[in-house]
Coordinates of C-alpha atoms and ligand atoms in Angstrom, one line a residue:
M196 CA -15.0 -16.8 -11.9
R197 CA -17.0 -13.6 -11.8
I198 CA -14.9 -11.2 -9.8
L199 CA -15.7 -7.8 -8.6
V200 CA -12.8 -5.5 -7.7
I201 CA -13.6 -2.5 -5.6
G202 CA -11.4 0.6 -6.0
S203 CA -10.2 3.1 -8.6
G204 CA -6.4 3.5 -8.4
G205 CA -3.2 2.0 -9.7
R206 CA -3.3 -0.7 -7.1
E207 CA -6.7 -1.9 -8.5
H208 CA -5.5 -1.7 -12.1
A209 CA -2.6 -4.0 -11.0
L210 CA -5.0 -6.4 -9.3
L211 CA -7.2 -6.5 -12.5
T212 CA -4.1 -7.1 -14.6
G213 CA -3.1 -10.0 -12.4
L214 CA -6.6 -11.4 -12.6
S215 CA -6.9 -11.0 -16.4
G216 CA -6.0 -13.7 -18.9
Y217 CA -7.6 -16.6 -16.9
Q218 CA -11.1 -16.4 -18.4
H219 CA -12.4 -14.6 -15.3
E220 CA -15.3 -12.2 -15.9
L221 CA -14.0 -9.0 -14.3
T222 CA -16.0 -6.0 -13.1
V223 CA -14.4 -3.0 -11.3
A224 CA -16.2 -0.2 -9.4
P225 CA -15.8 2.7 -9.4
G226 CA -12.6 2.0 -11.5
N227 CA -11.0 4.5 -13.8
A228 CA -10.9 5.0 -17.6
G229 CA -7.8 2.9 -18.1
M230 CA -9.4 -0.2 -16.6
A231 CA -12.1 -0.5 -19.3
T232 CA -9.9 -2.6 -21.5
L233 CA -9.8 -5.3 -18.8
A234 CA -13.1 -5.1 -17.0
T235 CA -16.6 -3.7 -17.0
V236 CA -16.5 -0.4 -15.1
R237 CA -19.5 0.2 -12.8
E238 CA -20.4 3.0 -10.3
V239 CA -20.4 2.4 -6.6
D240 CA -20.0 4.5 -3.4
V241 CA -17.0 2.7 -1.8
A242 CA -17.9 4.0 1.6
D243 CA -21.3 2.2 1.5
P244 CA -21.2 -1.6 2.2
Q245 CA -24.8 -2.1 1.2
A246 CA -24.1 -0.5 -2.2
I247 CA -21.1 -2.8 -2.7
L248 CA -23.3 -5.8 -1.7
K249 CA -26.0 -4.8 -4.1
L250 CA -23.6 -4.5 -7.0
A251 CA -22.0 -7.8 -6.1
Q252 CA -25.5 -9.4 -6.1
D253 CA -26.5 -7.7 -9.4
I254 CA -23.5 -9.2 -11.2
D255 CA -23.7 -12.5 -9.3
A256 CA -20.1 -12.1 -8.2
E257 CA -18.3 -15.2 -7.0
L258 CA -15.4 -13.3 -5.4
V259 CA -15.2 -9.7 -4.3
V260 CA -11.7 -8.2 -3.9
I261 CA -11.6 -5.0 -1.9
G262 CA -8.8 -2.7 -2.7
P263 CA -8.9 0.4 -0.5
E264 CA -9.3 0.7 3.3
I265 CA -12.4 2.8 3.4
P266 CA -14.9 0.0 2.5
L267 CA -13.0 -2.4 4.8
V268 CA -13.2 -0.2 7.8
A269 CA -16.9 0.5 6.9
G270 CA -17.7 -3.2 7.1
A271 CA -18.0 -4.2 3.4
A272 CA -16.4 -7.6 3.9
D273 CA -18.9 -8.3 6.7
A274 CA -21.9 -7.4 4.5
L275 CA -20.7 -9.6 1.6
E276 CA -19.9 -12.5 3.8
A277 CA -23.2 -12.3 5.6
A278 CA -24.8 -12.7 2.1
G279 CA -22.7 -15.7 1.4
I280 CA -20.3 -14.0 -1.1
N281 CA -16.6 -14.8 -1.0
V282 CA -14.6 -11.8 -0.2
F283 CA -10.9 -10.9 -0.1
G284 CA -10.4 -8.4 2.7
P285 CA -10.7 -8.4 6.5
S286 CA -13.8 -7.8 8.5
E287 CA -14.6 -4.3 10.0
A288 CA -13.3 -5.4 13.4
A289 CA -10.0 -6.8 11.9
A290 CA -9.5 -3.8 9.7
Q291 CA -9.1 -1.7 12.8
L292 CA -5.4 -2.7 12.6
E293 CA -5.4 0.1 10.0
G294 CA -8.4 2.1 11.1
S295 CA -7.3 2.7 14.7
K296 CA -3.6 3.1 15.4
A297 CA -4.4 2.9 19.1
F298 CA -5.9 -0.6 18.5
A299 CA -2.9 -1.7 16.5
K300 CA -0.6 -0.6 19.3
E301 CA -2.6 -2.5 21.8
V302 CA -2.5 -5.7 19.6
M303 CA 1.2 -5.3 19.1
A304 CA 1.8 -4.9 22.8
A305 CA -0.2 -8.1 23.6
A306 CA 1.6 -10.0 20.8
G307 CA 5.1 -8.8 21.9
V308 CA 5.8 -7.1 18.6
L309 CA 8.4 -4.3 18.4
T310 CA 7.0 -0.9 17.5
A311 CA 7.5 2.8 18.3
S312 CA 6.2 4.2 21.6
A313 CA 3.2 6.5 21.1
T314 CA 1.1 9.1 22.8
R315 CA -2.4 9.9 21.5
I316 CA -4.0 13.3 22.1
E317 CA -7.3 14.8 21.2
T318 CA -7.0 18.5 22.0
A319 CA -4.7 21.3 20.7
E320 CA -3.8 22.1 24.4
E321 CA -1.9 18.8 24.6
I322 CA 0.4 19.3 21.6
D323 CA 3.2 21.2 23.3
A324 CA 3.6 18.6 26.0
A325 CA 3.7 15.8 23.5
L326 CA 6.3 17.6 21.4
D327 CA 8.4 18.1 24.6
E328 CA 8.1 14.3 25.3
Y329 CA 9.2 13.1 21.9
Q330 CA 11.8 15.6 20.6
A331 CA 13.1 15.7 17.0
P332 CA 12.7 14.0 14.6
Y333 CA 9.0 14.4 15.3
V334 CA 6.7 11.7 14.0
V335 CA 3.1 13.1 13.9
K336 CA 0.3 10.9 12.6
D337 CA -3.3 11.5 11.8
D338 CA -5.1 8.8 13.9
G339 CA -7.9 8.5 11.3
L340 CA -7.8 7.1 7.8
A341 CA -5.5 9.3 5.8
G342 CA -4.7 7.1 2.8
G343 CA -1.1 6.9 3.7
K344 CA -0.8 10.7 3.6
G345 CA -1.4 11.6 7.3
V346 CA 2.1 11.3 8.6
V347 CA 4.6 14.1 9.0
V348 CA 8.2 13.3 10.0
T349 CA 10.2 16.4 10.6
E350 CA 13.0 18.0 12.5
D351 CA 11.0 21.3 12.6
R352 CA 8.9 21.7 15.7
R353 CA 6.7 24.3 14.0
E354 CA 6.0 22.0 11.2
A355 CA 5.2 19.2 13.6
M356 CA 2.9 21.5 15.5
A357 CA 1.1 22.8 12.4
H358 CA 0.4 19.2 11.3
A359 CA -1.0 18.2 14.7
E360 CA -3.1 21.4 14.8
A361 CA -4.5 20.6 11.3
V362 CA -5.4 17.0 12.2
I363 CA -7.2 18.1 15.4
A364 CA -9.0 20.9 13.5
A365 CA -10.2 18.2 11.0
G366 CA -11.7 16.3 14.0
N367 CA -9.2 13.5 14.3
P368 CA -6.9 12.5 17.2
V369 CA -3.2 12.8 16.8
L370 CA -0.5 10.2 17.5
F371 CA 3.0 11.3 18.5
E372 CA 5.6 8.5 18.1
S373 CA 9.2 7.9 18.8
F374 CA 11.2 7.9 15.5
L375 CA 12.2 4.4 14.3
E376 CA 15.7 4.2 12.8
G377 CA 16.6 2.1 9.8
P378 CA 15.5 1.5 6.2
E379 CA 11.8 0.8 5.6
V380 CA 10.3 -2.3 4.2
S381 CA 6.8 -2.9 2.9
L382 CA 5.9 -6.6 3.3
F383 CA 2.5 -7.6 2.1
C384 CA 1.3 -10.8 3.9
L385 CA -1.6 -12.9 2.9
V386 CA -3.2 -13.8 6.2
D387 CA -5.9 -16.4 6.8
G388 CA -6.4 -16.9 10.5
E389 CA -3.0 -18.1 11.7
T390 CA -1.6 -18.8 8.3
V391 CA 0.7 -16.2 6.9
V392 CA 2.2 -16.1 3.4
P393 CA 4.5 -13.2 2.5
L394 CA 4.7 -11.6 -1.0
L395 CA 8.0 -10.1 -2.2
P396 CA 9.4 -7.3 0.1
A397 CA 9.2 -3.9 -1.5
Q398 CA 10.2 -0.3 -0.7
D399 CA 8.1 2.8 -1.3
H400 CA 9.2 6.4 -1.7
K401 CA 6.7 8.6 0.1
R402 CA 8.0 12.1 -0.3
A403 CA 7.0 14.1 -3.4
H404 CA 10.5 15.0 -4.6
D405 CA 14.0 13.5 -5.1
N406 CA 16.2 13.0 -2.1
D407 CA 13.1 12.5 0.1
E408 CA 12.3 16.2 -0.1
G409 CA 8.9 17.8 -0.2
P410 CA 5.6 16.7 1.4
N411 CA 4.5 13.2 2.1
T412 CA 2.3 11.6 -0.6
G413 CA 0.5 8.3 -1.1
G414 CA 3.7 7.0 -2.7
M415 CA 5.8 8.2 -5.7
G416 CA 7.4 4.9 -6.7
A417 CA 8.5 1.6 -5.5
Y418 CA 10.8 -1.4 -6.3
T419 CA 11.0 -5.1 -5.4
P420 CA 12.6 -7.2 -4.2
L421 CA 15.1 -5.4 -1.9
P422 CA 18.8 -6.3 -2.6
W423 CA 19.9 -4.9 0.8
L424 CA 17.5 -6.9 2.9
P425 CA 19.1 -9.9 4.8
E426 CA 18.2 -13.2 3.1
D427 CA 15.9 -14.2 5.9
G428 CA 14.5 -10.6 6.2
A429 CA 11.0 -11.4 4.9
Q430 CA 10.8 -14.5 7.0
R431 CA 11.8 -12.6 10.1
I432 CA 9.1 -10.0 9.5
V433 CA 6.7 -12.9 9.2
A434 CA 7.9 -14.7 12.3
E435 CA 8.5 -11.6 14.5
I436 CA 5.5 -9.4 13.4
A437 CA 2.8 -10.9 11.1
E438 CA 2.4 -14.3 12.8
P439 CA 2.2 -13.1 16.4
V440 CA -0.3 -10.4 15.3
A441 CA -2.3 -13.0 13.3
R442 CA -2.4 -15.3 16.4
E443 CA -3.4 -12.4 18.7
M444 CA -6.3 -11.5 16.4
V445 CA -7.5 -15.2 16.4
A446 CA -7.2 -15.2 20.2
R447 CA -9.3 -12.1 20.4
G448 CA -12.0 -13.7 18.3
I449 CA -11.4 -11.3 15.3
P450 CA -9.4 -13.5 12.9
Y451 CA -7.8 -11.6 10.1
H452 CA -8.5 -12.8 6.5
G453 CA -7.0 -10.7 3.7
L454 CA -3.8 -8.7 3.1
L455 CA -1.9 -7.4 6.1
Y456 CA 0.5 -4.7 4.9
V457 CA 3.4 -4.6 7.4
G458 CA 5.3 -1.3 7.2
A459 CA 8.5 -1.9 9.1
A460 CA 11.7 -0.1 9.8
W461 CA 14.8 -2.3 10.2
G462 CA 16.8 -0.8 13.1
R463 CA 19.4 -2.2 15.5
S464 CA 16.9 -4.3 17.3
G465 CA 15.5 -5.8 14.1
P466 CA 12.3 -5.0 12.3
A467 CA 9.9 -2.8 14.1
V468 CA 6.4 -1.8 12.9
V469 CA 5.9 1.7 11.5
E470 CA 2.3 1.0 10.5
F471 CA -0.2 -1.7 9.5
N472 CA -2.6 -1.4 6.6
A473 CA -5.5 -3.7 6.0
R474 CA -5.0 -3.7 2.2
F475 CA -2.4 -3.9 -0.5
G476 CA -0.1 -0.9 -0.6
D477 CA -0.1 1.6 -3.4
P478 CA 2.2 1.8 -5.4
E479 CA 4.3 -1.2 -4.2
T480 CA 1.5 -3.6 -5.4
Q481 CA 2.0 -2.5 -8.9
A482 CA 5.7 -3.6 -8.8
V483 CA 5.1 -6.7 -6.6
L484 CA 2.3 -8.2 -8.6
S485 CA 4.1 -7.7 -11.9
L486 CA 6.5 -10.4 -10.8
L487 CA 3.9 -12.9 -9.5
E488 CA 3.7 -16.1 -11.6
T489 CA 1.0 -17.9 -9.5
P490 CA -2.4 -16.9 -10.9
L491 CA -3.6 -14.1 -8.7
G492 CA -7.2 -15.3 -8.8
E493 CA -6.2 -18.6 -7.1
V494 CA -4.2 -16.7 -4.4
L495 CA -7.0 -14.3 -3.5
E496 CA -9.7 -17.1 -3.7
A497 CA -7.6 -19.3 -1.3
V498 CA -7.7 -16.5 1.3
A499 CA -11.3 -15.7 0.7
C500 CA -12.3 -19.4 1.0
R501 CA -10.2 -19.9 4.1
R502 CA -7.8 -22.4 2.5
L503 CA -4.5 -20.4 2.2
A504 CA -2.7 -23.2 4.1
Q505 CA -3.4 -25.6 1.2
L506 CA -2.2 -23.2 -1.5
P507 CA 1.1 -24.4 -3.1
S508 CA 4.1 -22.0 -2.6
L509 CA 3.9 -18.9 -4.6
T510 CA 6.1 -18.6 -7.7
W511 CA 7.8 -15.5 -8.9
K512 CA 9.5 -14.3 -12.0
P513 CA 13.2 -13.9 -11.5
G514 CA 14.7 -10.4 -11.4
Y515 CA 13.4 -7.0 -10.2
A516 CA 10.5 -4.7 -10.9
A517 CA 10.1 -1.0 -10.3
T518 CA 7.2 1.4 -10.7
V519 CA 7.4 5.2 -11.0
V520 CA 4.3 7.5 -10.4
L521 CA 3.5 10.2 -12.8
A522 CA 1.8 12.9 -10.7
A523 CA -0.3 15.9 -11.7
G524 CA 1.1 19.4 -11.2
G525 CA 0.2 20.6 -7.7
Y526 CA 0.1 17.1 -6.2
P527 CA -0.3 16.4 -3.3
Q528 CA -1.7 19.8 -2.2
A529 CA -3.9 20.7 -5.1
A530 CA -3.6 18.5 -8.1
Q531 CA -4.3 20.0 -11.5
T532 CA -6.8 17.8 -13.5
G533 CA -8.4 17.6 -16.9
D534 CA -5.2 17.7 -19.0
V535 CA -4.7 15.4 -22.0
I536 CA -2.3 12.5 -21.5
T537 CA -0.3 11.3 -24.5
G538 CA 1.8 8.1 -24.9
E539 CA 2.1 5.0 -26.9
N540 CA 1.5 2.4 -24.3
L541 CA -1.4 3.9 -22.3
D542 CA -3.5 0.7 -23.0
D543 CA -0.7 -1.8 -22.2
P544 CA -1.1 -2.6 -18.5
S545 CA 2.2 -4.5 -18.5
K546 CA 3.8 -1.1 -18.9
V547 CA 1.4 1.6 -17.8
L548 CA -1.2 1.3 -15.0
H549 CA -3.8 4.0 -14.6
A550 CA -4.4 5.6 -11.2
G551 CA -6.3 8.9 -11.8
T552 CA -7.5 9.1 -15.4
A553 CA -10.8 9.7 -17.2
Q554 CA -11.8 9.7 -20.8
R555 CA -12.7 12.9 -22.7
D556 CA -13.3 13.1 -26.5
G557 CA -11.5 9.9 -27.1
H558 CA -8.4 10.9 -25.0
Y559 CA -7.2 10.0 -21.6
V560 CA -7.2 13.0 -19.3
S561 CA -5.8 13.4 -15.7
A562 CA -8.4 13.0 -13.0
G563 CA -6.4 12.7 -9.8
G564 CA -3.1 13.5 -8.1
R565 CA -1.3 10.3 -8.9
V566 CA -2.2 9.8 -12.6
L567 CA -0.2 6.9 -13.9
N568 CA 2.2 4.2 -12.7
V569 CA 4.7 3.1 -15.2
L570 CA 6.4 -0.3 -14.8
G571 CA 9.8 -1.7 -15.6
Q572 CA 11.3 -5.1 -15.1
G573 CA 14.8 -6.4 -15.5
E574 CA 17.4 -8.9 -14.5
T575 CA 19.0 -6.3 -12.3
L576 CA 17.3 -3.6 -10.3
E577 CA 19.2 -1.0 -12.4
E578 CA 17.7 -2.4 -15.6
A579 CA 14.2 -2.5 -14.1
V580 CA 14.4 1.1 -13.1
S581 CA 15.9 2.2 -16.4
N582 CA 13.0 0.4 -18.2
A583 CA 10.5 2.3 -16.1
Y584 CA 12.1 5.6 -16.8
A585 CA 12.3 4.9 -20.5
E586 CA 8.6 4.4 -20.4
I587 CA 7.7 7.5 -18.4
E588 CA 9.8 9.7 -20.5
Q589 CA 7.6 9.1 -23.6
I590 CA 4.4 10.1 -21.8
G591 CA 3.1 13.6 -22.1
L592 CA 1.0 15.4 -19.4
P593 CA 1.3 19.2 -19.0
G594 CA 2.5 20.3 -15.6
S595 CA 3.2 16.7 -14.4
F596 CA 6.2 15.5 -12.5
Y597 CA 7.9 12.4 -11.2
R598 CA 10.8 11.4 -9.0
S599 CA 14.0 10.6 -10.8
D600 CA 15.6 8.7 -8.0
I601 CA 13.4 5.7 -7.4
A602 CA 15.6 2.8 -6.0
R603 CA 18.7 4.9 -6.6
A604 CA 20.0 4.5 -3.0
A605 CA 19.5 0.7 -3.3
I606 CA 21.3 0.6 -6.7
E607 CA 24.2 2.6 -5.3
G608 CA 24.5 0.2 -2.3
A609 CA 23.7 3.1 0.1
I610 CA 21.1 1.2 2.1
A611 CA 22.4 -1.1 4.8
V612 CA 20.6 -3.0 7.6
V613 CA 22.3 -2.6 10.9
D614 CA 20.9 -5.3 13.2
N615 CA 22.2 -5.8 16.7
E616 CA 25.1 -3.7 15.7
D617 CA 26.3 -6.2 13.0
H618 CA 26.4 -5.1 9.4
V619 CA 24.5 -7.7 7.5
Ligands
LIG1977 N1 2.5 2.9 -0.1 C1 1.8 3.4 1.1 C2 0.5 3.0 1.3 O1 -0.1 2.2 0.5 O2 -0.1 3.3 2.3

């Protein structure tokens, strides 16, 4: 199959890795330097659906896999489908589950899905009253697309206010939400109309530094599966969240076809939605797909061709996987770029995936905030994490940093689900 992958980060490198080895002809756009060993790298403006369509037509793509949310919310899937090209990714209307948090709340209310209560404001004059209404810990969200970075959760009213002011100054509405208790789960669900198939549950680490300190980032590391999740945890998230939402979208005449990322917090009342994304999560995907045995091309094609219900059950490698992000100095505020990266396995995507890299004079150099994702697998979660750290320790990048506590709380047994006041 000729497959075009849209995007340029570690998630897309993981998608290409999953698609490689099956005689597919792979193209990625705009891609990054590390992807050139697996795919032809082309230019494209990801915010321009017509440019994506033109590229897909130029290479005669039989399947287009859209990684990031920007092209989805801009209508790239609609443009490709109208031209008769199979596409993995929801329509512009369905991608509003990520693009508009107000829309997502409305769909959840109609579908009877548990989520935080929320108030949306558009002017700075309304901030004080919203902060009074919600109390600490404050959850303040950018109601535009923010690449997973637009959320501030803080006990500090001044910090909450400063974030709300900054979002409004940038021209976006702000959402204040009640704080959802409990450990967070990222469950990626393949959705094809009313058919929902979950991937392995994962957990992301969003803060920049150890012990969940520092600013929010796109994600600094992840692991999968979750040893602390109840055995029926993924199935409950599917039954209580993903399936009702999928049915509601069909009922509204905007069926969802693609990947629905359910970000849930598991509190006393069970799993409640923190956020939806209309795409694979980054960096959880890097860990999750490293354990998938079913050929990824068959999975994505089944959704794109509206035959997910006929796909045999997914098969997974046993054990655990972890990914740790190597970030450039200054990330997430002002990432330092252009520094040479050294390491033995920079061209082995089973160990190192590229997120923000470029080539200069025959060397890889940093070209983004999150630069690399290293991967580790193991029979136990501890082994998977220790393999990932062994890998990252031999990579050199001046000024870079990484979290040293990915999955630590899970390994130490410090995460527990408390559901209906019973310890599970
Ligand atoms: N891992 C967070 C995100 O993809 O938005």
